[in-house]
Amino acid sequence: MNTSISSTVVRPGGRRRWTRAHILLVAAAVACVCPGIPGQDPNSIATSVAATLTAAAPRVVPSAPSSPTPQTGILTGQVCYPSESIPPMTAYFEDTLTHAVTSLAIAQDQGSYSVDLPAGTYHAYAWVAEFGIGGSYSQMVPCGLTAACTDHSLIAVNVAAGSITGGADICDWYGGPDSVPTPPGAPAPPPPGGVSLNCDDTYQRVRLTDAGVAGRTLWVDSWDGGAWVNVWSVAGGDPNIRQIEEEAGAYQFLGCPTLVVLPIRYSGSGAYLELSVQQWNGAGLTQVYQHEGTHGVWSKAGATIQFDESLYLYNEPTCCPCNHQTLRHTWNGAAFVEEAPTITPTFTGTPPAECSS
């Protein structure tokens, strides 16, 4: 048998190209080299060689998939506020078709924003804490924010996928209470002058009125959803006898609840002060602190009320107390806790006769 190969087929790049004829020739050659192996069939050897060559063939690697089409775009704008500084607030971007809302926290003095949104058309607006006041990107913004600009209707902004849209400046803070929407599911903004004393989505109003010779009165009203209803009041009466001091009103001690402080000064040389603190109970007020004293002066520092007064010992004259006392009570969220009082003499050096016994 003639087993010589007269020529080979070479692929570009120098690699041989095997044909079926070559495979059969190689198989035959192997059979001739190994005659002593019993049961070997030349055809089976050729089949084995072909399978080996097929298994060694290079694998085909699929190409990488193309990048997905972007589904979102970016909206940017300025943040303004009618004050020397910008308070913390929350910006809202409401889809005009689905009314889905994306919220974005705005930090203290943050003058611009950038937000990633699904492609669509949006209204941009913002509210400060507890929905006290709202601002928006409205027709007043491109008008120039002057007194001549009276259109506070919101501008719809188109956000295209894969692109950046700018100029949606949240700068109109001059509309009425209904000019800025509240996001779906949010509580309604408080009525003018209202505060939630217990931060429970109900609103109260604390006010002090002065009727001249009839004296001052401290009032607490509750908002029923459409009007203010008075639920608690204290009248000072004749100011020649006693007078509610101008400092009466609502004060924050630990954020919530907000407490109502009522100082009443009595006439006379003793300058007697009666001080009470009230807490909203859902329908009216409950007293949580009360103290009174001669020459009384009160102050507040954080969650602490300080009451300074004259401290009289037995048989001391009204004019000349020998000691001064400072009391401090700190609000812990449920009650005022008394600290140890501080007592100091009202004199220096040798005590006067009335204080030496």
Tab-separated table of N, CA, C and O in Angstrom, residues 56-178:
chain	number	residue	atom	x	y	z
A	56	ALA	N	-11.038	18.439	19.455
A	56	ALA	CA	-9.988	19.444	19.611
A	56	ALA	C	-10.240	20.709	18.816
A	56	ALA	O	-9.447	21.644	18.868
A	57	ALA	N	-11.343	20.755	18.093
A	57	ALA	CA	-11.641	21.951	17.295
A	57	ALA	C	-11.880	23.151	18.196
A	57	ALA	O	-12.371	23.015	19.314
A	58	PRO	N	-11.490	24.376	17.790
A	58	PRO	CA	-11.665	25.565	18.626
A	58	PRO	C	-13.137	25.862	18.883
A	58	PRO	O	-13.986	25.660	18.021
A	59	ARG	N	-13.433	26.331	20.163
A	59	ARG	CA	-14.803	26.697	20.540
A	59	ARG	C	-15.145	28.078	20.000
A	59	ARG	O	-14.300	28.977	19.950
A	60	VAL	N	-16.413	28.249	19.671
A	60	VAL	CA	-16.893	29.538	19.184
A	60	VAL	C	-17.470	30.325	20.368
A	60	VAL	O	-18.377	29.857	21.047
A	61	VAL	N	-16.883	31.505	20.715
A	61	VAL	CA	-17.320	32.333	21.829
A	61	VAL	C	-18.342	33.341	21.312
A	61	VAL	O	-18.030	34.134	20.416
A	62	PRO	N	-19.574	33.340	21.895
A	62	PRO	CA	-20.586	34.311	21.398
A	62	PRO	C	-20.183	35.738	21.761
A	62	PRO	O	-19.528	35.995	22.780
A	63	SER	N	-20.576	36.671	20.961
A	63	SER	CA	-20.261	38.082	21.202
A	63	SER	C	-21.081	38.610	22.377
A	63	SER	O	-22.163	38.107	22.675
A	64	ALA	N	-20.545	39.628	23.089
A	64	ALA	CA	-21.226	40.225	24.246
A	64	ALA	C	-22.504	40.928	23.806
A	64	ALA	O	-22.547	41.528	22.726
A	65	PRO	N	-23.565	40.861	24.670
A	65	PRO	CA	-24.821	41.539	24.286
A	65	PRO	C	-24.645	43.053	24.289
A	65	PRO	O	-23.811	43.605	25.003
A	66	SER	N	-25.435	43.706	23.522
A	66	SER	CA	-25.360	45.167	23.443
A	66	SER	C	-25.893	45.800	24.723
A	66	SER	O	-26.660	45.191	25.471
A	67	SER	N	-25.474	47.035	25.053
A	67	SER	CA	-25.899	47.741	26.264
A	67	SER	C	-27.403	47.989	26.224
A	67	SER	O	-27.963	48.307	25.179
A	68	PRO	N	-28.085	47.844	27.425
A	68	PRO	CA	-29.536	48.064	27.438
A	68	PRO	C	-29.884	49.528	27.185
A	68	PRO	O	-29.116	50.431	27.500
A	69	THR	N	-31.040	49.734	26.649
A	69	THR	CA	-31.509	51.090	26.392
A	69	THR	C	-31.851	51.769	27.711
A	69	THR	O	-32.551	51.202	28.543
A	70	PRO	N	-31.346	52.983	27.983
A	70	PRO	CA	-31.645	53.653	29.261
A	70	PRO	C	-33.133	53.918	29.420
A	70	PRO	O	-33.831	54.234	28.458
A	71	GLN	N	-33.611	53.780	30.676
A	71	GLN	CA	-35.019	53.974	30.975
A	71	GLN	C	-35.272	55.245	31.799
A	71	GLN	O	-36.426	55.610	32.023
A	72	THR	N	-34.221	55.877	32.288
A	72	THR	CA	-34.371	57.048	33.147
A	72	THR	C	-33.587	58.235	32.593
A	72	THR	O	-32.700	58.082	31.760
A	73	GLY	N	-33.955	59.415	33.092
A	73	GLY	CA	-33.239	60.638	32.763
A	73	GLY	C	-32.971	61.425	34.035
A	73	GLY	O	-33.439	61.062	35.124
A	74	ILE	N	-32.243	62.511	33.933
A	74	ILE	CA	-31.867	63.319	35.091
A	74	ILE	C	-32.515	64.693	34.982
A	74	ILE	O	-32.472	65.330	33.928
A	75	LEU	N	-33.115	65.137	36.102
A	75	LEU	CA	-33.704	66.471	36.187
A	75	LEU	C	-32.903	67.282	37.196
A	75	LEU	O	-32.612	66.794	38.301
A	76	THR	N	-32.539	68.508	36.841
A	76	THR	CA	-31.768	69.368	37.730
A	76	THR	C	-32.427	70.735	37.843
A	76	THR	O	-33.240	71.125	37.000
A	77	GLY	N	-32.062	71.460	38.898
A	77	GLY	CA	-32.598	72.804	39.080
A	77	GLY	C	-32.037	73.463	40.315
A	77	GLY	O	-31.279	72.853	41.079
A	78	GLN	N	-32.408	74.708	40.533
A	78	GLN	CA	-31.998	75.462	41.703
A	78	GLN	C	-33.048	75.323	42.810
A	78	GLN	O	-34.205	75.035	42.538
A	79	VAL	N	-32.606	75.523	44.051
A	79	VAL	CA	-33.501	75.564	45.202
A	79	VAL	C	-33.391	76.957	45.809
A	79	VAL	O	-32.292	77.406	46.152
A	80	CYS	N	-34.510	77.660	45.926
A	80	CYS	CA	-34.533	79.013	46.489
A	80	CYS	C	-35.410	79.026	47.727
A	80	CYS	O	-36.207	78.105	47.956
A	81	TYR	N	-35.280	80.100	48.517
A	81	TYR	CA	-36.140	80.292	49.680
A	81	TYR	C	-36.120	81.764	50.048
A	81	TYR	O	-35.044	82.403	49.994
A	82	PRO	N	-37.268	82.345	50.409
A	82	PRO	CA	-37.310	83.795	50.689
A	82	PRO	C	-36.743	84.140	52.059
A	82	PRO	O	-37.429	84.659	52.938
A	83	SER	N	-35.464	83.845	52.250
A	83	SER	CA	-34.784	84.129	53.505
A	83	SER	C	-33.287	84.147	53.235
A	83	SER	O	-32.835	83.833	52.126
A	84	GLU	N	-32.504	84.530	54.253
A	84	GLU	CA	-31.055	84.557	54.086
A	84	GLU	C	-30.464	83.165	53.974
A	84	GLU	O	-29.365	82.980	53.470
A	85	SER	N	-31.161	82.147	54.469
A	85	SER	CA	-30.677	80.775	54.392
A	85	SER	C	-31.809	79.877	53.888
A	85	SER	O	-32.986	80.240	53.927
A	86	ILE	N	-31.427	78.703	53.402
A	86	ILE	CA	-32.382	77.720	52.904
A	86	ILE	C	-32.558	76.650	53.977
A	86	ILE	O	-31.591	76.001	54.371
A	87	PRO	N	-33.768	76.464	54.476
A	87	PRO	CA	-33.971	75.453	55.514
A	87	PRO	C	-33.982	74.043	54.916
A	87	PRO	O	-34.165	73.876	53.702
A	88	PRO	N	-33.804	73.023	55.736
A	88	PRO	CA	-33.984	71.654	55.234
A	88	PRO	C	-35.421	71.470	54.744
A	88	PRO	O	-36.359	72.028	55.308
A	89	MET	N	-35.580	70.687	53.704
A	89	MET	CA	-36.904	70.463	53.128
A	89	MET	C	-36.888	69.162	52.354
A	89	MET	O	-35.843	68.507	52.217
A	90	THR	N	-38.046	68.774	51.838
A	90	THR	CA	-38.159	67.608	50.965
A	90	THR	C	-38.737	68.057	49.637
A	90	THR	O	-39.781	68.707	49.602
A	91	ALA	N	-38.039	67.716	48.551
A	91	ALA	CA	-38.521	68.021	47.202
A	91	ALA	C	-39.288	66.810	46.670
A	91	ALA	O	-38.924	65.662	46.937
A	92	TYR	N	-40.338	67.086	45.902
A	92	TYR	CA	-41.175	66.026	45.344
A	92	TYR	C	-41.277	66.208	43.834
A	92	TYR	O	-41.418	67.335	43.350
A	93	PHE	N	-41.219	65.084	43.112
A	93	PHE	CA	-41.314	65.097	41.660
A	93	PHE	C	-42.441	64.129	41.288
A	93	PHE	O	-42.297	62.913	41.408
A	94	GLU	N	-43.579	64.712	40.869
A	94	GLU	CA	-44.801	63.934	40.668
A	94	GLU	C	-45.080	63.747	39.190
A	94	GLU	O	-45.164	64.724	38.432
A	95	ASP	N	-45.189	62.490	38.782
A	95	ASP	CA	-45.529	62.165	37.404
A	95	ASP	C	-46.950	62.660	37.124
A	95	ASP	O	-47.900	62.292	37.826
A	96	THR	N	-47.107	63.495	36.112
A	96	THR	CA	-48.409	64.104	35.835
A	96	THR	C	-49.423	63.095	35.304
A	96	THR	O	-50.623	63.359	35.336
A	97	LEU	N	-48.959	61.933	34.816
A	97	LEU	CA	-49.872	60.920	34.274
A	97	LEU	C	-50.253	59.890	35.328
A	97	LEU	O	-51.436	59.630	35.568
A	98	THR	N	-49.236	59.322	36.014
A	98	THR	CA	-49.506	58.248	36.985
A	98	THR	C	-49.619	58.766	38.410
A	98	THR	O	-50.085	58.040	39.285
A	99	HIS	N	-49.160	60.001	38.649
A	99	HIS	CA	-49.115	60.617	39.978
A	99	HIS	C	-48.159	59.897	40.934
A	99	HIS	O	-48.228	60.102	42.147
A	100	ALA	N	-47.279	59.064	40.384
A	100	ALA	CA	-46.220	58.481	41.201
A	100	ALA	C	-45.259	59.589	41.615
A	100	ALA	O	-44.961	60.503	40.822
A	101	VAL	N	-44.779	59.523	42.833
A	101	VAL	CA	-43.948	60.594	43.387
A	101	VAL	C	-42.580	60.059	43.772
A	101	VAL	O	-42.462	59.003	44.411
A	102	THR	N	-41.544	60.791	43.384
A	102	THR	CA	-40.179	60.536	43.831
A	102	THR	C	-39.788	61.671	44.765
A	102	THR	O	-39.936	62.848	44.418
A	103	SER	N	-39.328	61.352	45.962
A	103	SER	CA	-38.943	62.381	46.934
A	103	SER	C	-37.430	62.490	47.026
A	103	SER	O	-36.703	61.523	46.760
A	104	LEU	N	-36.960	63.673	47.407
A	104	LEU	CA	-35.528	63.943	47.512
A	104	LEU	C	-35.290	64.882	48.686
A	104	LEU	O	-35.883	65.961	48.746
A	105	ALA	N	-34.453	64.488	49.633
A	105	ALA	CA	-34.142	65.325	50.791
A	105	ALA	C	-33.210	66.463	50.373
A	105	ALA	O	-32.211	66.237	49.685
A	106	ILE	N	-33.535	67.673	50.792
A	106	ILE	CA	-32.720	68.857	50.537
A	106	ILE	C	-32.136	69.306	51.878
A	106	ILE	O	-32.878	69.553	52.827
A	107	ALA	N	-30.827	69.401	51.955
A	107	ALA	CA	-30.159	69.745	53.210
A	107	ALA	C	-30.165	71.252	53.445
A	107	ALA	O	-30.498	72.045	52.556
A	108	GLN	N	-29.797	71.636	54.668
A	108	GLN	CA	-29.679	73.048	55.021
A	108	GLN	C	-28.748	73.766	54.038
A	108	GLN	O	-27.642	73.313	53.749
A	109	ASP	N	-29.221	74.879	53.478
A	109	ASP	CA	-28.456	75.739	52.561
A	109	ASP	C	-28.021	75.027	51.283
A	109	ASP	O	-27.057	75.435	50.636
A	110	GLN	N	-28.729	73.976	50.874
A	110	GLN	CA	-28.456	73.319	49.595
A	110	GLN	C	-29.137	74.101	48.481
A	110	GLN	O	-30.355	74.202	48.439
A	111	GLY	N	-28.355	74.650	47.557
A	111	GLY	CA	-28.889	75.560	46.561
A	111	GLY	C	-29.249	74.953	45.228
A	111	GLY	O	-29.729	75.658	44.338
A	112	SER	N	-29.044	73.652	45.057
A	112	SER	CA	-29.391	73.014	43.791
A	112	SER	C	-29.676	71.535	44.049
A	112	SER	O	-29.379	71.007	45.120
A	113	TYR	N	-30.244	70.870	43.033
A	113	TYR	CA	-30.553	69.449	43.170
A	113	TYR	C	-30.345	68.750	41.842
A	113	TYR	O	-30.297	69.374	40.773
A	114	SER	N	-30.228	67.449	41.904
A	114	SER	CA	-30.163	66.587	40.729
A	114	SER	C	-30.827	65.269	41.113
A	114	SER	O	-30.486	64.675	42.140
A	115	VAL	N	-31.777	64.821	40.301
A	115	VAL	CA	-32.524	63.619	40.648
A	115	VAL	C	-32.709	62.752	39.408
A	115	VAL	O	-32.929	63.261	38.311
A	116	ASP	N	-32.570	61.440	39.589
A	116	ASP	CA	-32.753	60.469	38.511
A	116	ASP	C	-34.209	60.015	38.505
A	116	ASP	O	-34.722	59.543	39.530
A	117	LEU	N	-34.892	60.156	37.359
A	117	LEU	CA	-36.324	59.872	37.280
A	117	LEU	C	-36.636	58.969	36.089
A	117	LEU	O	-35.971	59.057	35.045
A	118	PRO	N	-37.639	58.109	36.217
A	118	PRO	CA	-38.117	57.388	35.031
A	118	PRO	C	-38.607	58.380	33.970
A	118	PRO	O	-39.109	59.452	34.307
A	119	ALA	N	-38.430	58.028	32.727
A	119	ALA	CA	-38.859	58.926	31.651
A	119	ALA	C	-40.341	59.262	31.815
A	119	ALA	O	-41.169	58.403	32.100
A	120	GLY	N	-40.668	60.547	31.685
A	120	GLY	CA	-42.049	60.987	31.846
A	120	GLY	C	-42.130	62.490	31.964
A	120	GLY	O	-41.154	63.215	31.735
A	121	THR	N	-43.297	62.981	32.358
A	121	THR	CA	-43.536	64.411	32.540
A	121	THR	C	-43.840	64.663	34.009
A	121	THR	O	-44.669	63.961	34.603
A	122	TYR	N	-43.199	65.696	34.595
A	122	TYR	CA	-43.225	65.878	36.041
A	122	TYR	C	-43.562	67.307	36.456
A	122	TYR	O	-43.268	68.271	35.733
A	123	HIS	N	-44.171	67.429	37.655
A	123	HIS	CA	-44.255	68.675	38.401
A	123	HIS	C	-43.236	68.601	39.529
A	123	HIS	O	-43.104	67.562	40.182
A	124	ALA	N	-42.515	69.702	39.779
A	124	ALA	CA	-41.501	69.749	40.831
A	124	ALA	C	-41.944	70.740	41.908
A	124	ALA	O	-42.257	71.898	41.605
A	125	TYR	N	-41.968	70.287	43.156
A	125	TYR	CA	-42.333	71.165	44.267
A	125	TYR	C	-41.650	70.680	45.533
A	125	TYR	O	-41.005	69.599	45.542
A	126	ALA	N	-41.761	71.458	46.610
A	126	ALA	CA	-41.073	71.112	47.862
A	126	ALA	C	-41.859	71.635	49.047
A	126	ALA	O	-42.633	72.594	48.930
A	127	TRP	N	-41.638	70.999	50.216
A	127	TRP	CA	-42.240	71.433	51.477
A	127	TRP	C	-41.181	71.420	52.565
A	127	TRP	O	-40.336	70.516	52.609
A	128	VAL	N	-41.231	72.413	53.442
A	128	VAL	CA	-40.381	72.392	54.631
A	128	VAL	C	-41.025	71.450	55.650
A	128	VAL	O	-42.081	70.872	55.401
A	129	ALA	N	-40.394	71.313	56.822
A	129	ALA	CA	-40.839	70.345	57.825
A	129	ALA	C	-42.301	70.535	58.190
A	129	ALA	O	-42.784	71.668	58.308
A	130	GLU	N	-43.003	69.401	58.367
A	130	GLU	CA	-44.404	69.362	58.774
A	130	GLU	C	-45.313	70.122	57.807
A	130	GLU	O	-46.381	70.598	58.176
A	131	PHE	N	-44.867	70.256	56.539
A	131	PHE	CA	-45.673	70.906	55.505
A	131	PHE	C	-46.108	72.307	55.929
A	131	PHE	O	-47.225	72.744	55.688
A	132	GLY	N	-45.160	73.015	56.587
A	132	GLY	CA	-45.461	74.363	57.056
A	132	GLY	C	-45.591	75.364	55.927
A	132	GLY	O	-46.452	76.248	55.967
A	133	ILE	N	-44.752	75.253	54.890
A	133	ILE	CA	-44.819	76.150	53.735
A	133	ILE	C	-44.260	75.402	52.535
A	133	ILE	O	-43.300	74.632	52.653
A	134	GLY	N	-44.872	75.631	51.361
A	134	GLY	CA	-44.467	74.922	50.157
A	134	GLY	C	-44.000	75.857	49.061
A	134	GLY	O	-44.417	77.018	48.975
A	135	GLY	N	-43.106	75.347	48.211
A	135	GLY	CA	-42.621	76.087	47.056
A	135	GLY	C	-42.654	75.195	45.829
A	135	GLY	O	-42.789	73.973	45.937
A	136	SER	N	-42.527	75.786	44.640
A	136	SER	CA	-42.673	74.983	43.431
A	136	SER	C	-41.922	75.618	42.266
A	136	SER	O	-41.455	76.759	42.325
A	137	TYR	N	-41.828	74.834	41.193
A	137	TYR	CA	-41.400	75.354	39.890
A	137	TYR	C	-42.676	75.696	39.134
A	137	TYR	O	-43.367	74.823	38.626
A	138	SER	N	-43.004	76.992	39.127
A	138	SER	CA	-44.272	77.454	38.560
A	138	SER	C	-44.009	78.518	37.498
A	138	SER	O	-42.865	78.914	37.245
A	139	GLN	N	-45.099	79.015	36.902
A	139	GLN	CA	-44.989	80.064	35.888
A	139	GLN	C	-44.384	81.341	36.457
A	139	GLN	O	-43.875	82.178	35.709
A	140	MET	N	-44.427	81.495	37.786
A	140	MET	CA	-43.841	82.695	38.394
A	140	MET	C	-42.321	82.708	38.270
A	140	MET	O	-41.705	83.774	38.277
A	141	VAL	N	-41.701	81.525	38.139
A	141	VAL	CA	-40.237	81.453	38.092
A	141	VAL	C	-39.695	82.053	36.798
A	141	VAL	O	-38.885	82.980	36.831
A	142	PRO	N	-40.110	81.577	35.606
A	142	PRO	CA	-39.606	82.227	34.384
A	142	PRO	C	-40.109	83.656	34.226
A	142	PRO	O	-39.495	84.451	33.506
A	143	CYS	N	-41.203	84.018	34.918
A	143	CYS	CA	-41.712	85.391	34.865
A	143	CYS	C	-40.763	86.359	35.563
A	143	CYS	O	-40.717	87.544	35.228
A	144	GLY	N	-40.003	85.851	36.532
A	144	GLY	CA	-39.046	86.721	37.199
A	144	GLY	C	-39.232	86.869	38.690
A	144	GLY	O	-38.487	87.583	39.348
A	145	LEU	N	-40.266	86.227	39.265
A	145	LEU	CA	-40.519	86.264	40.711
A	145	LEU	C	-40.738	87.690	41.233
A	145	LEU	O	-40.371	88.018	42.357
A	146	THR	N	-41.346	88.522	40.416
A	146	THR	CA	-41.628	89.895	40.835
A	146	THR	C	-43.086	90.015	41.261
A	146	THR	O	-43.883	89.089	41.083
A	147	ALA	N	-43.426	91.175	41.814
A	147	ALA	CA	-44.809	91.403	42.261
A	147	ALA	C	-45.791	91.355	41.100
A	147	ALA	O	-46.980	91.085	41.294
A	148	ALA	N	-45.306	91.625	39.890
A	148	ALA	CA	-46.185	91.581	38.715
A	148	ALA	C	-46.493	90.155	38.270
A	148	ALA	O	-47.382	89.939	37.445
A	149	CYS	N	-45.756	89.169	38.784
A	149	CYS	CA	-45.962	87.768	38.409
A	149	CYS	C	-46.976	87.151	39.366
A	149	CYS	O	-46.693	86.992	40.559
A	150	THR	N	-48.131	86.799	38.876
A	150	THR	CA	-49.212	86.309	39.736
A	150	THR	C	-49.662	84.896	39.396
A	150	THR	O	-50.569	84.369	40.034
A	151	ASP	N	-49.036	84.290	38.371
A	151	ASP	CA	-49.441	82.942	37.959
A	151	ASP	C	-48.584	81.916	38.697
A	151	ASP	O	-47.381	81.811	38.458
A	152	HIS	N	-49.218	81.163	39.610
A	152	HIS	CA	-48.502	80.169	40.397
A	152	HIS	C	-48.785	78.738	39.930
A	152	HIS	O	-48.487	77.790	40.658
A	153	SER	N	-49.315	78.587	38.715
A	153	SER	CA	-49.586	77.239	38.209
A	153	SER	C	-48.271	76.521	37.907
A	153	SER	O	-47.303	77.111	37.416
A	154	LEU	N	-48.231	75.227	38.202
A	154	LEU	CA	-47.005	74.454	38.052
A	154	LEU	C	-46.672	74.206	36.584
A	154	LEU	O	-47.562	74.078	35.748
A	155	ILE	N	-45.389	74.147	36.274
A	155	ILE	CA	-44.909	73.886	34.920
A	155	ILE	C	-44.595	72.400	34.793
A	155	ILE	O	-43.877	71.836	35.621
A	156	ALA	N	-45.132	71.755	33.760
A	156	ALA	CA	-44.843	70.349	33.489
A	156	ALA	C	-43.514	70.252	32.742
A	156	ALA	O	-43.304	70.921	31.732
A	157	VAL	N	-42.611	69.414	33.234
A	157	VAL	CA	-41.272	69.271	32.663
A	157	VAL	C	-41.116	67.859	32.113
A	157	VAL	O	-41.390	66.879	32.817
A	158	ASN	N	-40.693	67.743	30.860
A	158	ASN	CA	-40.488	66.443	30.244
A	158	ASN	C	-39.086	65.936	30.540
A	158	ASN	O	-38.096	66.639	30.310
A	159	VAL	N	-38.991	64.731	31.053
A	159	VAL	CA	-37.711	64.078	31.324
A	159	VAL	C	-37.567	62.929	30.342
A	159	VAL	O	-38.346	61.968	30.374
A	160	ALA	N	-36.575	63.025	29.457
A	160	ALA	CA	-36.348	62.006	28.439
A	160	ALA	C	-35.305	61.015	28.920
A	160	ALA	O	-34.358	61.369	29.639
A	161	ALA	N	-35.470	59.760	28.522
A	161	ALA	CA	-34.535	58.718	28.926
A	161	ALA	C	-33.150	59.000	28.364
A	161	ALA	O	-32.996	59.373	27.196
A	162	GLY	N	-32.130	58.842	29.204
A	162	GLY	CA	-30.749	59.000	28.770
A	162	GLY	C	-30.294	60.432	28.606
A	162	GLY	O	-29.211	60.672	28.084
A	163	SER	N	-31.089	61.407	29.048
A	163	SER	CA	-30.710	62.807	28.858
A	163	SER	C	-30.826	63.563	30.182
A	163	SER	O	-31.395	63.079	31.158
A	164	ILE	N	-30.271	64.770	30.213
A	164	ILE	CA	-30.313	65.645	31.378
A	164	ILE	C	-31.166	66.861	31.031
A	164	ILE	O	-30.923	67.532	30.034
A	165	THR	N	-32.168	67.122	31.882
A	165	THR	CA	-33.037	68.281	31.710
A	165	THR	C	-32.804	69.232	32.870
A	165	THR	O	-32.892	68.833	34.030
A	166	GLY	N	-32.487	70.479	32.594
A	166	GLY	CA	-32.192	71.453	33.630
A	166	GLY	C	-33.210	72.573	33.677
A	166	GLY	O	-34.113	72.664	32.846
A	167	GLY	N	-33.044	73.437	34.682
A	167	GLY	CA	-33.851	74.645	34.761
A	167	GLY	C	-35.145	74.522	35.517
A	167	GLY	O	-35.925	75.484	35.553
A	168	ALA	N	-35.424	73.374	36.160
A	168	ALA	CA	-36.658	73.231	36.937
A	168	ALA	C	-36.415	73.774	38.341
A	168	ALA	O	-36.243	73.024	39.300
A	169	ASP	N	-36.372	75.100	38.446
A	169	ASP	CA	-35.982	75.771	39.691
A	169	ASP	C	-37.163	75.862	40.658
A	169	ASP	O	-38.198	76.469	40.342
A	170	ILE	N	-37.008	75.285	41.848
A	170	ILE	CA	-38.058	75.326	42.867
A	170	ILE	C	-37.879	76.632	43.645
A	170	ILE	O	-37.188	76.683	44.661
A	171	CYS	N	-38.503	77.687	43.141
A	171	CYS	CA	-38.252	79.032	43.670
A	171	CYS	C	-39.510	79.847	43.957
A	171	CYS	O	-39.406	80.978	44.437
A	172	ASP	N	-40.688	79.325	43.658
A	172	ASP	CA	-41.921	80.076	43.925
A	172	ASP	C	-42.467	79.674	45.291
A	172	ASP	O	-43.072	78.610	45.452
A	173	TRP	N	-42.258	80.544	46.284
A	173	TRP	CA	-42.752	80.331	47.647
A	173	TRP	C	-43.794	81.387	48.005
A	173	TRP	O	-44.039	81.646	49.180
A	174	TYR	N	-44.421	81.978	47.002
A	174	TYR	CA	-45.264	83.151	47.226
A	174	TYR	C	-46.741	82.900	46.943
A	174	TYR	O	-47.550	83.819	47.036
A	175	GLY	N	-47.115	81.682	46.604
A	175	GLY	CA	-48.516	81.397	46.321
A	175	GLY	C	-49.322	81.162	47.587
A	175	GLY	O	-48.802	81.135	48.706
A	176	GLY	N	-50.610	80.989	47.416
A	176	GLY	CA	-51.486	80.699	48.548
A	176	GLY	C	-51.341	79.268	49.009
A	176	GLY	O	-50.580	78.481	48.433
A	177	PRO	N	-52.084	78.895	50.059
A	177	PRO	CA	-51.956	77.551	50.611
A	177	PRO	C	-52.326	76.441	49.650
A	177	PRO	O	-51.904	75.308	49.819
A	178	ASP	N	-53.122	76.747	48.613
A	178	ASP	CA	-53.540	75.719	47.667
A	178	ASP	C	-52.712	75.713	46.381
A	178	ASP	O	-53.015	74.941	45.462
